[in-house]
Every structure is written in C-alpha cells, then in structure tokens.
PDB file of C-alpha atoms and ligand atoms in Angstrom:
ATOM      1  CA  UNK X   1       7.582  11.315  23.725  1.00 95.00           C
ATOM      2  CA  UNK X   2       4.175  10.165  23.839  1.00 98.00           C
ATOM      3  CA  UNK X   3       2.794   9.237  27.229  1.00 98.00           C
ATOM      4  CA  UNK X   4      -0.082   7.094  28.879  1.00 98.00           C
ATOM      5  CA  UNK X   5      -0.173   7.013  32.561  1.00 98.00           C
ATOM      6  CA  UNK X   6      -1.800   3.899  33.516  1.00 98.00           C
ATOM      7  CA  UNK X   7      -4.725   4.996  36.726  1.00 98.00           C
ATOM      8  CA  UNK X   8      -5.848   1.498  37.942  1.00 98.00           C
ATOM      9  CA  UNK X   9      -9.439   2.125  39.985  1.00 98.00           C
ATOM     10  CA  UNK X  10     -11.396  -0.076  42.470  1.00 97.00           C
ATOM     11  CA  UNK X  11     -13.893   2.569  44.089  1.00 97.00           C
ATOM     12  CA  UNK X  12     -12.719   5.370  43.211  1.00 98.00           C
ATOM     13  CA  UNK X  13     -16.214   7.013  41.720  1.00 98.00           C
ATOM     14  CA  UNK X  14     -15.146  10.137  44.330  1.00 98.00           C
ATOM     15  CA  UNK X  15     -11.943  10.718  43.011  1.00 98.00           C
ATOM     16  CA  UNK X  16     -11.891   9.683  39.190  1.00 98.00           C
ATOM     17  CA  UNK X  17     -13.446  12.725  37.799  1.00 98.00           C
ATOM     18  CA  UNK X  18     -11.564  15.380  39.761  1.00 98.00           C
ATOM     19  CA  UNK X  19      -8.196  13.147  38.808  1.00 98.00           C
ATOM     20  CA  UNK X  20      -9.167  13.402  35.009  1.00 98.00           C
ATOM     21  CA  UNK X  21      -9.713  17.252  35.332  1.00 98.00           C
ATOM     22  CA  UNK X  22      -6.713  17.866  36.846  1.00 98.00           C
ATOM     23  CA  UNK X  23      -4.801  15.397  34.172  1.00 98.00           C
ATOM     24  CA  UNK X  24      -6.195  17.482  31.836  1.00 98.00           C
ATOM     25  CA  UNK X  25      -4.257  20.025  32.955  1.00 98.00           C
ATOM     26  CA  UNK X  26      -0.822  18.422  33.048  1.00 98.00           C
ATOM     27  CA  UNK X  27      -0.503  16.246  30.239  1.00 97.00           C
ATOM     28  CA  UNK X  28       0.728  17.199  26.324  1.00 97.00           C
ATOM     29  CA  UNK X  29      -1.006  16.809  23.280  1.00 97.00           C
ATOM     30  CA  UNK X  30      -0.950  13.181  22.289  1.00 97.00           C
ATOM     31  CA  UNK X  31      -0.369  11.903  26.115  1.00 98.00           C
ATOM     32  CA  UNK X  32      -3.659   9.765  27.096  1.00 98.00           C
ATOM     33  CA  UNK X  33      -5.133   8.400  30.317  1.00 98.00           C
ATOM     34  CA  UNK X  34      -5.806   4.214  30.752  1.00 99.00           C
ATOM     35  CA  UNK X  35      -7.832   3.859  33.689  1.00 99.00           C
ATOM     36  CA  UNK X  36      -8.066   0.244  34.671  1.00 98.00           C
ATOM     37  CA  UNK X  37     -11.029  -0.449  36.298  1.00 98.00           C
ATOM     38  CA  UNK X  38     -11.857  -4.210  37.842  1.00 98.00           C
ATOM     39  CA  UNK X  39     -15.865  -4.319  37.501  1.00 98.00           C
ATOM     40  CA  UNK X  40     -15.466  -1.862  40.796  1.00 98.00           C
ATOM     41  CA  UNK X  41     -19.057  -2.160  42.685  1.00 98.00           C
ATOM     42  CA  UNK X  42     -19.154   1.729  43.014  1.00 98.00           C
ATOM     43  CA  UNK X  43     -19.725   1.968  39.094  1.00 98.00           C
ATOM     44  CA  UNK X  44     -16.353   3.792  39.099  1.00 98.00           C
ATOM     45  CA  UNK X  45     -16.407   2.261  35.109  1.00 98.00           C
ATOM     46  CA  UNK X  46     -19.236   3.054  34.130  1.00 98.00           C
ATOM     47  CA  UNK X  47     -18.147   7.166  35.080  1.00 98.00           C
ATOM     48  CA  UNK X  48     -14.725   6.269  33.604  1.00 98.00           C
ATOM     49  CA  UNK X  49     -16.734   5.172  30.330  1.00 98.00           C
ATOM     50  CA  UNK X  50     -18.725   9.056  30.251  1.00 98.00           C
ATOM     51  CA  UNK X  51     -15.478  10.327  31.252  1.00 98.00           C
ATOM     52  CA  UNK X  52     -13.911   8.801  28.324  1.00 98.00           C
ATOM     53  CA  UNK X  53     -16.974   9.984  25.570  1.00 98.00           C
ATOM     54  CA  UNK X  54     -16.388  13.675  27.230  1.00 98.00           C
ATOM     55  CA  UNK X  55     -12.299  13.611  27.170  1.00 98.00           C
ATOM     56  CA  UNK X  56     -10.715  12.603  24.440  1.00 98.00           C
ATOM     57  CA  UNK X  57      -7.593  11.574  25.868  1.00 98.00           C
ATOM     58  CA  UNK X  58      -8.854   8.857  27.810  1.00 98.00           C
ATOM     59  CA  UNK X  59      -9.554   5.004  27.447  1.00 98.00           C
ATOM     60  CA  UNK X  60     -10.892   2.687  29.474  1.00 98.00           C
ATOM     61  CA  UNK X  61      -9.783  -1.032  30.044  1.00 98.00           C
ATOM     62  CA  UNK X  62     -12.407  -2.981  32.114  1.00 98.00           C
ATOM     63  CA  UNK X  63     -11.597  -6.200  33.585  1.00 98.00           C
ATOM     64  CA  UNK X  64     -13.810  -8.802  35.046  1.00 98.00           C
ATOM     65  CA  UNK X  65     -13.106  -9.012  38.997  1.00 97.00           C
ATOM     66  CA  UNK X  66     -10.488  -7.477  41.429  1.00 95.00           C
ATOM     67  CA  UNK X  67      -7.450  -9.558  40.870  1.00 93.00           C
ATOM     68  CA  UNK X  68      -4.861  -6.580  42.162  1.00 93.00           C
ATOM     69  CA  UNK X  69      -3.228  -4.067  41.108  1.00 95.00           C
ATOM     70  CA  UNK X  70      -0.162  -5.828  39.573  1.00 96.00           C
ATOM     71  CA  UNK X  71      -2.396  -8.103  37.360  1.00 96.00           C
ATOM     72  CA  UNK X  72      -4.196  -4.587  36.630  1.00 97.00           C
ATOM     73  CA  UNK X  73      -0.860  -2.541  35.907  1.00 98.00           C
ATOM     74  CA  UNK X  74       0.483  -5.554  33.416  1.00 98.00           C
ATOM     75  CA  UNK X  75      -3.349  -5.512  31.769  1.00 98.00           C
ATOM     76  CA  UNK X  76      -2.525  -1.919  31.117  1.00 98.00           C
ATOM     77  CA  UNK X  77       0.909  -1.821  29.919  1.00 98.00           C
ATOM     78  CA  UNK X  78      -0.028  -4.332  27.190  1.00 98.00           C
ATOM     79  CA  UNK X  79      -2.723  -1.971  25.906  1.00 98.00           C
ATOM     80  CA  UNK X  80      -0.940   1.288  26.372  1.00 98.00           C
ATOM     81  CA  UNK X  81       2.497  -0.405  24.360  1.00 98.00           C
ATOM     82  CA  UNK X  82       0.013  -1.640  21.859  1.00 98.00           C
ATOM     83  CA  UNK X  83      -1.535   1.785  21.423  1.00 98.00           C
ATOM     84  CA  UNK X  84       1.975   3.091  20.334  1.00 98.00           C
ATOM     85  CA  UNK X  85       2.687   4.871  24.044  1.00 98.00           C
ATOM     86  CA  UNK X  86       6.529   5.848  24.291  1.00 98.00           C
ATOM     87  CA  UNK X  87       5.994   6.189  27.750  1.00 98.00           C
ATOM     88  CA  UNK X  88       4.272   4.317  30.217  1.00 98.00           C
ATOM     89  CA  UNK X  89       3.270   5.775  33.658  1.00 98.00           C
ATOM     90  CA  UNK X  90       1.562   4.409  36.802  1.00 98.00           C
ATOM     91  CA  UNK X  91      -0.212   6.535  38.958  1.00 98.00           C
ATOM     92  CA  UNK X  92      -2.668   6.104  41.605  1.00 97.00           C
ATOM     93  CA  UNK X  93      -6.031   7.629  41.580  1.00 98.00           C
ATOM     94  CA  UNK X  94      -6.627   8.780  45.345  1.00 97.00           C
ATOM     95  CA  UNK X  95      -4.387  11.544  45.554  1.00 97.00           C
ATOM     96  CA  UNK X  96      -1.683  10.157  47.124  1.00 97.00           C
ATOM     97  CA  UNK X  97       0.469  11.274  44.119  1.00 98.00           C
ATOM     98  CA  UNK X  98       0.178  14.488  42.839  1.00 98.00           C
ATOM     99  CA  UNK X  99      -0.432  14.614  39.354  1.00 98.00           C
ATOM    100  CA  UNK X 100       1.256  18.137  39.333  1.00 98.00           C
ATOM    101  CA  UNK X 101       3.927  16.111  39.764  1.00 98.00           C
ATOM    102  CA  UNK X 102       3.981  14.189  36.395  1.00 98.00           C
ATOM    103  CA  UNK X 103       5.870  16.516  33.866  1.00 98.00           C
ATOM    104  CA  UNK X 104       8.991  15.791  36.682  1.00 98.00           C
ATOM    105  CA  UNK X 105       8.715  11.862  36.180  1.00 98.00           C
ATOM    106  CA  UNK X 106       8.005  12.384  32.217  1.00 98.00           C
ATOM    107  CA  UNK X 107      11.055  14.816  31.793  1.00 98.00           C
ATOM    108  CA  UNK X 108      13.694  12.343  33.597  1.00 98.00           C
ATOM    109  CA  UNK X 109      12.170   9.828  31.506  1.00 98.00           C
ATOM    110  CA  UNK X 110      12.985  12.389  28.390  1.00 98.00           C
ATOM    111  CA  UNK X 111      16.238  12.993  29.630  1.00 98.00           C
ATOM    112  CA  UNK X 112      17.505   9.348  29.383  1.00 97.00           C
ATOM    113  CA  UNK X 113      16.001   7.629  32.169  1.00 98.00           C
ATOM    114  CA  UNK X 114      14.912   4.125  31.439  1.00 98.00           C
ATOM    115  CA  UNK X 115      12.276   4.246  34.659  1.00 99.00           C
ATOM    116  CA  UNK X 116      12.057   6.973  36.712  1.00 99.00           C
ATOM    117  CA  UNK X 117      10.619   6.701  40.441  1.00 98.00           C
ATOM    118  CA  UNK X 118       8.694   9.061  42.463  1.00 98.00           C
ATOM    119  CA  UNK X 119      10.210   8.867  46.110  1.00 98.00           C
ATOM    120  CA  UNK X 120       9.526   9.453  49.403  1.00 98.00           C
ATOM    121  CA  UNK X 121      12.589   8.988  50.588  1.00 98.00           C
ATOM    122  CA  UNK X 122      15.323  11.068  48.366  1.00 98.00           C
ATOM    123  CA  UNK X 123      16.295  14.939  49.945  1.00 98.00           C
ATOM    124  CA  UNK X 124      13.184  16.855  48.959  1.00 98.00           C
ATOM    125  CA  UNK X 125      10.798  14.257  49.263  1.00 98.00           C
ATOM    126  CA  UNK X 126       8.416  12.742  51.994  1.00 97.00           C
ATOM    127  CA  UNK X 127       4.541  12.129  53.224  1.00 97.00           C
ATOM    128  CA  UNK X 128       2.214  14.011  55.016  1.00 96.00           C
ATOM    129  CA  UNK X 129      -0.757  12.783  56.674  1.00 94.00           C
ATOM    130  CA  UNK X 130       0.371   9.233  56.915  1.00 94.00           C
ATOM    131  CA  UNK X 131       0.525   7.988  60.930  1.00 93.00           C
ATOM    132  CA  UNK X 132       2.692   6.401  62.760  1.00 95.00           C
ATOM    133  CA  UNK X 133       2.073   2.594  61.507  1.00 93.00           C
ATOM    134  CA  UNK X 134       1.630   3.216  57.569  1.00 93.00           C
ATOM    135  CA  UNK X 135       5.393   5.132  58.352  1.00 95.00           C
ATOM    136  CA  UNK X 136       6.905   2.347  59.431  1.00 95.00           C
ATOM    137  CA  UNK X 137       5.334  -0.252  57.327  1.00 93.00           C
ATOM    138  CA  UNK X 138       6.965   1.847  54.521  1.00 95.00           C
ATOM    139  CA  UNK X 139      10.185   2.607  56.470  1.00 96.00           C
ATOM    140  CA  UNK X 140      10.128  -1.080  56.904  1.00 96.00           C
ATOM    141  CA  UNK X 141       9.868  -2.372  53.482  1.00 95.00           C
ATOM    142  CA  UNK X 142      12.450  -0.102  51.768  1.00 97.00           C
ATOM    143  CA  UNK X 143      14.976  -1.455  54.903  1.00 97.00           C
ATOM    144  CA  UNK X 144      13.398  -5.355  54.293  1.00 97.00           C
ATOM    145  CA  UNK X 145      13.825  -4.868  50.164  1.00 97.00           C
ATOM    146  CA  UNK X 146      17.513  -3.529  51.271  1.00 97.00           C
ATOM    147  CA  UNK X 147      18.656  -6.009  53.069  1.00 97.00           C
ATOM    148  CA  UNK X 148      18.010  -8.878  50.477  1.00 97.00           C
ATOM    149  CA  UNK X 149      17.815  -7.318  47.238  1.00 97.00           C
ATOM    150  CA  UNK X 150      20.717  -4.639  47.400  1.00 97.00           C
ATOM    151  CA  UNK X 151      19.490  -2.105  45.033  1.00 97.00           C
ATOM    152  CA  UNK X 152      20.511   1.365  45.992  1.00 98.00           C
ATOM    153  CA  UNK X 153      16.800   2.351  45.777  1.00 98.00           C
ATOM    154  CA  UNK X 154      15.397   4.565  48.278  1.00 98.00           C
ATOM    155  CA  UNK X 155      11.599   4.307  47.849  1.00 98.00           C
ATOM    156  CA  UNK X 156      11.479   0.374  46.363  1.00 97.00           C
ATOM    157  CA  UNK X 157       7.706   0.111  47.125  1.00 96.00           C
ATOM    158  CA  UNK X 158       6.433   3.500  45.346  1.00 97.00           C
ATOM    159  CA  UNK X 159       3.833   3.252  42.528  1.00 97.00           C
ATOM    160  CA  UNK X 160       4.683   6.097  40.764  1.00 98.00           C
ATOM    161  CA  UNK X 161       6.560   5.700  38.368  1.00 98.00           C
ATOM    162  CA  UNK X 162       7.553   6.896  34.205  1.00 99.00           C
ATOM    163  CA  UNK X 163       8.964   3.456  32.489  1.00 98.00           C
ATOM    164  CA  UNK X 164      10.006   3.637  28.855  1.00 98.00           C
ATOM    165  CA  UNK X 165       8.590   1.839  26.221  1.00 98.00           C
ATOM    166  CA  UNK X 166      11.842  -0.144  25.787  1.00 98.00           C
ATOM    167  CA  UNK X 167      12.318  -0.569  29.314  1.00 98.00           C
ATOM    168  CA  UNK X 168       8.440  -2.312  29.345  1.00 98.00           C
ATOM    169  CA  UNK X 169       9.778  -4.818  26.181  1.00 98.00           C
ATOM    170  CA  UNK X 170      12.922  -5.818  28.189  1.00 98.00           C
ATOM    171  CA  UNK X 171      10.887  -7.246  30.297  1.00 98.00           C
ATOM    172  CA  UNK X 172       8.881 -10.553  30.839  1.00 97.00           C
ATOM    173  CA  UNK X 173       5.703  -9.133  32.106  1.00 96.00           C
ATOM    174  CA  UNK X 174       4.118 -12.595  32.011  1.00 94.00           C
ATOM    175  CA  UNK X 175       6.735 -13.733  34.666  1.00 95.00           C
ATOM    176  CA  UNK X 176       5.858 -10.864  37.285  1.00 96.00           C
ATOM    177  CA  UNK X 177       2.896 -12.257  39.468  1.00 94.00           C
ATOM    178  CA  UNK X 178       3.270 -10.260  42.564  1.00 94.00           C
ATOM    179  CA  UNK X 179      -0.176  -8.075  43.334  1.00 89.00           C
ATOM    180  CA  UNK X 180       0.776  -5.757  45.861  1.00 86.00           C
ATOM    181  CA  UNK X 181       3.858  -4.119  47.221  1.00 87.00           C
ATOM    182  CA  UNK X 182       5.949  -6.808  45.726  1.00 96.00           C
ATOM    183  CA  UNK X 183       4.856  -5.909  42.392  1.00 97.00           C
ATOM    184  CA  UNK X 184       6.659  -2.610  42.107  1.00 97.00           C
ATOM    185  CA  UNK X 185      10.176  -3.943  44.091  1.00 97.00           C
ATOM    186  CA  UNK X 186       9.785  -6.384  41.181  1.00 98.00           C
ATOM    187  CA  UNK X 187       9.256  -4.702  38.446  1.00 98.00           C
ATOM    188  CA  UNK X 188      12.090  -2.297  39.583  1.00 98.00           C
ATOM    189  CA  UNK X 189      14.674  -4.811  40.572  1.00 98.00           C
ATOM    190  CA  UNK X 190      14.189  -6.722  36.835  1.00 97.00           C
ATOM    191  CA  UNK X 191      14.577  -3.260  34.652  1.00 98.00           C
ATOM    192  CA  UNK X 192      18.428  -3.106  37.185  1.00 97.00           C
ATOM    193  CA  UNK X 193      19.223  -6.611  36.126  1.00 96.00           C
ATOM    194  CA  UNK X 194      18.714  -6.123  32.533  1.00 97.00           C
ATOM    195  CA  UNK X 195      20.967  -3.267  32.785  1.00 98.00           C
ATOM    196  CA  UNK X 196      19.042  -0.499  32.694  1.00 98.00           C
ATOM    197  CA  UNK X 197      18.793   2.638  34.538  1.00 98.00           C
ATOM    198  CA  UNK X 198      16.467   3.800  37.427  1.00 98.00           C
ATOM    199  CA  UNK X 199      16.504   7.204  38.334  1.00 98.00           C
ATOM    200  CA  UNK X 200      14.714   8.484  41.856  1.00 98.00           C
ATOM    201  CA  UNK X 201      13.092  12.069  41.759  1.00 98.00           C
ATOM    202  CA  UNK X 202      11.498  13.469  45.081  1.00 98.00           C
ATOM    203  CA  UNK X 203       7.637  13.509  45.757  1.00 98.00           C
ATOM    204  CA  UNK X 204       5.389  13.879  48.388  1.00 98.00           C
ATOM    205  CA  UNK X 205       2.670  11.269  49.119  1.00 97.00           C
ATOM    206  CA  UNK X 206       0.260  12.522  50.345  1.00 97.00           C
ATOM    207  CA  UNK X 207      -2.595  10.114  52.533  1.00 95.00           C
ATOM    208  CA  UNK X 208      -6.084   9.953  50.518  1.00 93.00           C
ATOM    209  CA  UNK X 209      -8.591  12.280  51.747  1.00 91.00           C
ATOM    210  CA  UNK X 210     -11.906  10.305  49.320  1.00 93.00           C
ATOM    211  CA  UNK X 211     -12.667   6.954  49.450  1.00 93.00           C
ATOM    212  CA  UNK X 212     -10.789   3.322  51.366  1.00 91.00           C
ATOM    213  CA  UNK X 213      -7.312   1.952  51.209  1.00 89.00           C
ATOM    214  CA  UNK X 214      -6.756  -1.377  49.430  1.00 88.00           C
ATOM    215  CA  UNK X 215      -3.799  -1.913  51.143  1.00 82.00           C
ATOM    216  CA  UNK X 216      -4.239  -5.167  53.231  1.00 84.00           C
ATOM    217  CA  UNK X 217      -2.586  -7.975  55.400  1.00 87.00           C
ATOM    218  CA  UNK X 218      -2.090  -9.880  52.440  1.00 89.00           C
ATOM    219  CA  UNK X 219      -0.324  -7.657  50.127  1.00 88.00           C
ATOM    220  CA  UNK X 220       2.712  -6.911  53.110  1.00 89.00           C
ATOM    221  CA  UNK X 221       2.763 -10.629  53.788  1.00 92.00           C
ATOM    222  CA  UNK X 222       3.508 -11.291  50.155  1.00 93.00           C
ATOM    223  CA  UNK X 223       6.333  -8.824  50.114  1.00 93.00           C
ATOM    224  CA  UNK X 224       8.041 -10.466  53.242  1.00 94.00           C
ATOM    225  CA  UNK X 225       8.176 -13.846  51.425  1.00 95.00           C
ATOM    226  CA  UNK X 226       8.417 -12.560  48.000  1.00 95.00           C
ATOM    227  CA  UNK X 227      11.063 -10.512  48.308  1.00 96.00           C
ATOM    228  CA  UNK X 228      14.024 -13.078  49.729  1.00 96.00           C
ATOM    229  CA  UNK X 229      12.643 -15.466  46.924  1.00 95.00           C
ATOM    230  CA  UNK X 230      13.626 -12.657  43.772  1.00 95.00           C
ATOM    231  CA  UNK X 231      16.946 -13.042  45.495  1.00 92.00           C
ATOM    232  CA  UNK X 232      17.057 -16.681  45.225  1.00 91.00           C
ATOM    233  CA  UNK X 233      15.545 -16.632  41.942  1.00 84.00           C
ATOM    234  CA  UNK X 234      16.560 -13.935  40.555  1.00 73.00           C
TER     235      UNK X 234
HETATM  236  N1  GTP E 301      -7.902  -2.092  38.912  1.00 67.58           N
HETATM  237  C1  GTP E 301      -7.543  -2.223  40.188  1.00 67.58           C
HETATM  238  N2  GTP E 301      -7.172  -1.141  40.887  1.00 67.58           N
HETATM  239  C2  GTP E 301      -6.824  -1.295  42.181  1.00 67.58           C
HETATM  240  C3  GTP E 301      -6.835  -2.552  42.835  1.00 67.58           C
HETATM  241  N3  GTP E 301      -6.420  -2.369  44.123  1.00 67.58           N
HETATM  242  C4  GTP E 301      -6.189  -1.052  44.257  1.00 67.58           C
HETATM  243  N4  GTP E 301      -6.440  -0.388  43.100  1.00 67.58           N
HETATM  244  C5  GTP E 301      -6.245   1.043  42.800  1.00 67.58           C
HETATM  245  O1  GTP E 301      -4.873   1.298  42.918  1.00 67.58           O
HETATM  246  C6  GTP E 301      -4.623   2.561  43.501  1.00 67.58           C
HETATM  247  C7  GTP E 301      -3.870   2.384  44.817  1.00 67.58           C
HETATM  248  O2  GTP E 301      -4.688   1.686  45.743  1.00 67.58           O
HETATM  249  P1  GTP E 301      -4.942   2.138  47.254  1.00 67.58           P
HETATM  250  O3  GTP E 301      -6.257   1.668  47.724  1.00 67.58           O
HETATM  251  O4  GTP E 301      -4.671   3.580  47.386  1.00 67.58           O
HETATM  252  O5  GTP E 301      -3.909   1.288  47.956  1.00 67.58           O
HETATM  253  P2  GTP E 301      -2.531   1.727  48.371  1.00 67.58           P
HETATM  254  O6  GTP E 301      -2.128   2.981  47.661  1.00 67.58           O
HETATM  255  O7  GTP E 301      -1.685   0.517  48.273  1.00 67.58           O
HETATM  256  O8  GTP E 301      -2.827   1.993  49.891  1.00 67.58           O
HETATM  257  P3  GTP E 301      -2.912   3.378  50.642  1.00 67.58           P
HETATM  258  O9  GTP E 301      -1.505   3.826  50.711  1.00 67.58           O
HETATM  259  O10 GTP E 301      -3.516   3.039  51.946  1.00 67.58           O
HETATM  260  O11 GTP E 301      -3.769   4.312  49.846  1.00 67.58           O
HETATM  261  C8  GTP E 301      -5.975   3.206  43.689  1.00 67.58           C
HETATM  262  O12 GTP E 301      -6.257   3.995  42.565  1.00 67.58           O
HETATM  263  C9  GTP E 301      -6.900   1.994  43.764  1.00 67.58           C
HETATM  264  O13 GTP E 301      -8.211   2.291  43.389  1.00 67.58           O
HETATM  265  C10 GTP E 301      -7.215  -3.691  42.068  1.00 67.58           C
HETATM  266  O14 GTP E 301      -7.241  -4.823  42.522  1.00 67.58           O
HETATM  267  N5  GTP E 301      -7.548  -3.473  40.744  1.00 67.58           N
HETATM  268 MG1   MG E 302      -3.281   4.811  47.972  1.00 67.58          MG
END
C-alpha cells in the first residue's frame, strides 16, 4: 500500500535534511514524504523546497503562518488523499520518533489495522531523555483522556501514527479543530466511534536533541477543556 507520512515543520532547518536521509532509507518505492511547513522563520521551506528538487519522493505543502499542528496535519491529509496515498502517516521531525520505526506502524496498517499508534506506554515501549515534568504531563493526559473518554488507549496523546486511507474518509476532518494534544485524542477517539479499529504498537520517544519544543501552556490547557467536551459532544 502506498504511503505518505505527513512531517509538519516549524524550525526545523537542523533536523529536516538528516530526517529526509534517513526516510530515504526506510520507505518503499512509491511511499513519499509531505513536509508541512508554516512560512517557518528559519527558512526550514525553503531547504524542504531543494530537498524536494534533490529527492524525488518528497513534496512540499507551504502554508501562510503557524496556525498548529492540527490545522497543519488536516492541510496535509487532504493533499496526501488527493495524491492517491493508501496510507497516511504522521510523524514528527525532531527525532522524537524514530523513523526506523515506520515499516512497524505501516505493516499493522497492512495487516488490517484501520490506524495504528506508536506508544509509549504498551510492554516494550517508553521514553528516554524526557524529565520528570514532560513524564507526568504525559502520564497525566493518557490518565485525564481515561477518565472521560474511556477508550482502552494507552498512549492517547502520541503523534505517530499509520491511518488508512478509508479510515481518513470516515472522517469529518473539517469538524476536528483542536491544535495541540487534543488533536490526536480526537482524531483517535472519532476513527473508535465510527467503528473502526486502533491498534497500539510499542515505540520509544525519544526527547529532541536539535532545535525548540512547540509544546506550550496553551496546547495542555486546550486538552483539559477539550477533552470532557468530546464526551459531551461526542
Ligand atoms: N507546520 C507546523 N508544524 C508544527 C507546528 N508546531 C509544531 N510543529 C512541528 O510538529 C512537530 C512536533 O512539534 P514539537 O515542537 O516537537 O512539539 P511536541 O512534539 O509537541 O513537543 P516536544 O515533545 O517538546 O518535542 C515538529 O516537527 C514541529 O516542527 C505548527 O504550528 N505548524
Ligand atoms: Mg517533539
């Protein structure tokens, strides 16, 4: 099945290139790369653009400003299922996920899964390099997204993750508005309720070594209230 893993950048000119390279490496013939880059002030497009002229499996979407990486993800999944992908990936470009890791998503995915998730917390998964705080923030939100939600899922705020093409076109994507954290318990908890299957394969995160988090106040604030509210609104 033919895959596009979906690498959403903001200042990541220290990591893109090395990422790409070791892509190379991973994916099949007829896979492709989407990065998704929001006018980052590094001029991490402008290297994905000469990344994209020197590889030929990779495209670049730019978008105007930073908006987050949900808005970002749905950007891509519309151009990745318009560009015929059979599966969609997200991935993030700092590291944190292995891309050695991908064939494991893609095969699940090939084996009947309708989204597969790469997770911390399964036996044979974790993090390393993470401290104390960024632990229990993530500790924290799989126990909050428990508690309300009810979804058997160990790892509910990962971003790694292998959805199928059908699993994408169940889906409203206009509806989910979440940027942060939120976005992936979202997208996750609508592919359950329309019946589908998500399967949970072990990774480990790993903290970034290049470049500055994104992660902020604002996108753990909008999980607390956004969370409860999916319940209420399903
Ligand atoms: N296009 C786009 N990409 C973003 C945006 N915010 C973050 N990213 C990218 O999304 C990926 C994950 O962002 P990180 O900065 O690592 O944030 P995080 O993974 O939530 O936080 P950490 O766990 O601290 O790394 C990285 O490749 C970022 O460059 C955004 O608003 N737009
Ligand atoms: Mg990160």
């Amino acid at each position: 099945m033919r895959a596009t893993v979906c690498l959403p950048t903001y200042n990541e000119r220290d990591n893109l290139p090395r990422m790409i390279t070791q892509l190379a490496r991973v994916l099949r013939e007829g896979d492709r790369v989407l990065v998704i880059d929001d006018s980052s002030p590094d001029g991490t497009g402008e290297l994905a653009d000469r990344l994209a002229g020197e590889h030929e499996f990779v495209d670049v979407l730019h978008r105007p400003s930073k908006e987050g990486l949900g808005r970002a993800y749905i950007a891509g999944f519309r151009r990745a299922l318009a560009d015929g992908a059979e599966l969609v990936l997200e991935m993030d470009c700092d590291f944190s996920h292995d891309p050695a890791d991908l064939p494991r998503l893609i095969e699940a995915a090939e084996a009947g899964a309708d989204l597969v998730l790469g997770s911390r917390y399964v036996p044979g998964g974790g993090t390393r390099n993470w401290g104390l705080v960024r632990r229990l923030i993530s500790r924290g939100g799989s126990f909050y997204t428990a508690l309300f939600l009810h979804m058997g899922i160990k790892d509910p705020t990962g971003g790694f993750k292998c959805f199928r093409r059908r699993t994408l076109e169940a889906l409203d994507l206009d509806a989910i508005t979440p940027r942060g954290y939120a976005f992936q318990i979202e997208t996750t908890y609508r592919v359950q309720r329309a019946g589908l299957r998500v399967v949970e394969i072990p990774i480990t995160f790993v903290d970034r070594e290049v470049g500055t988090s994104k992660m902020s106040r604002a996108v753990v604030l909008e999980a607390i209230w956004r969370v409860p509210l999916l319940r209420v609104r399903g």
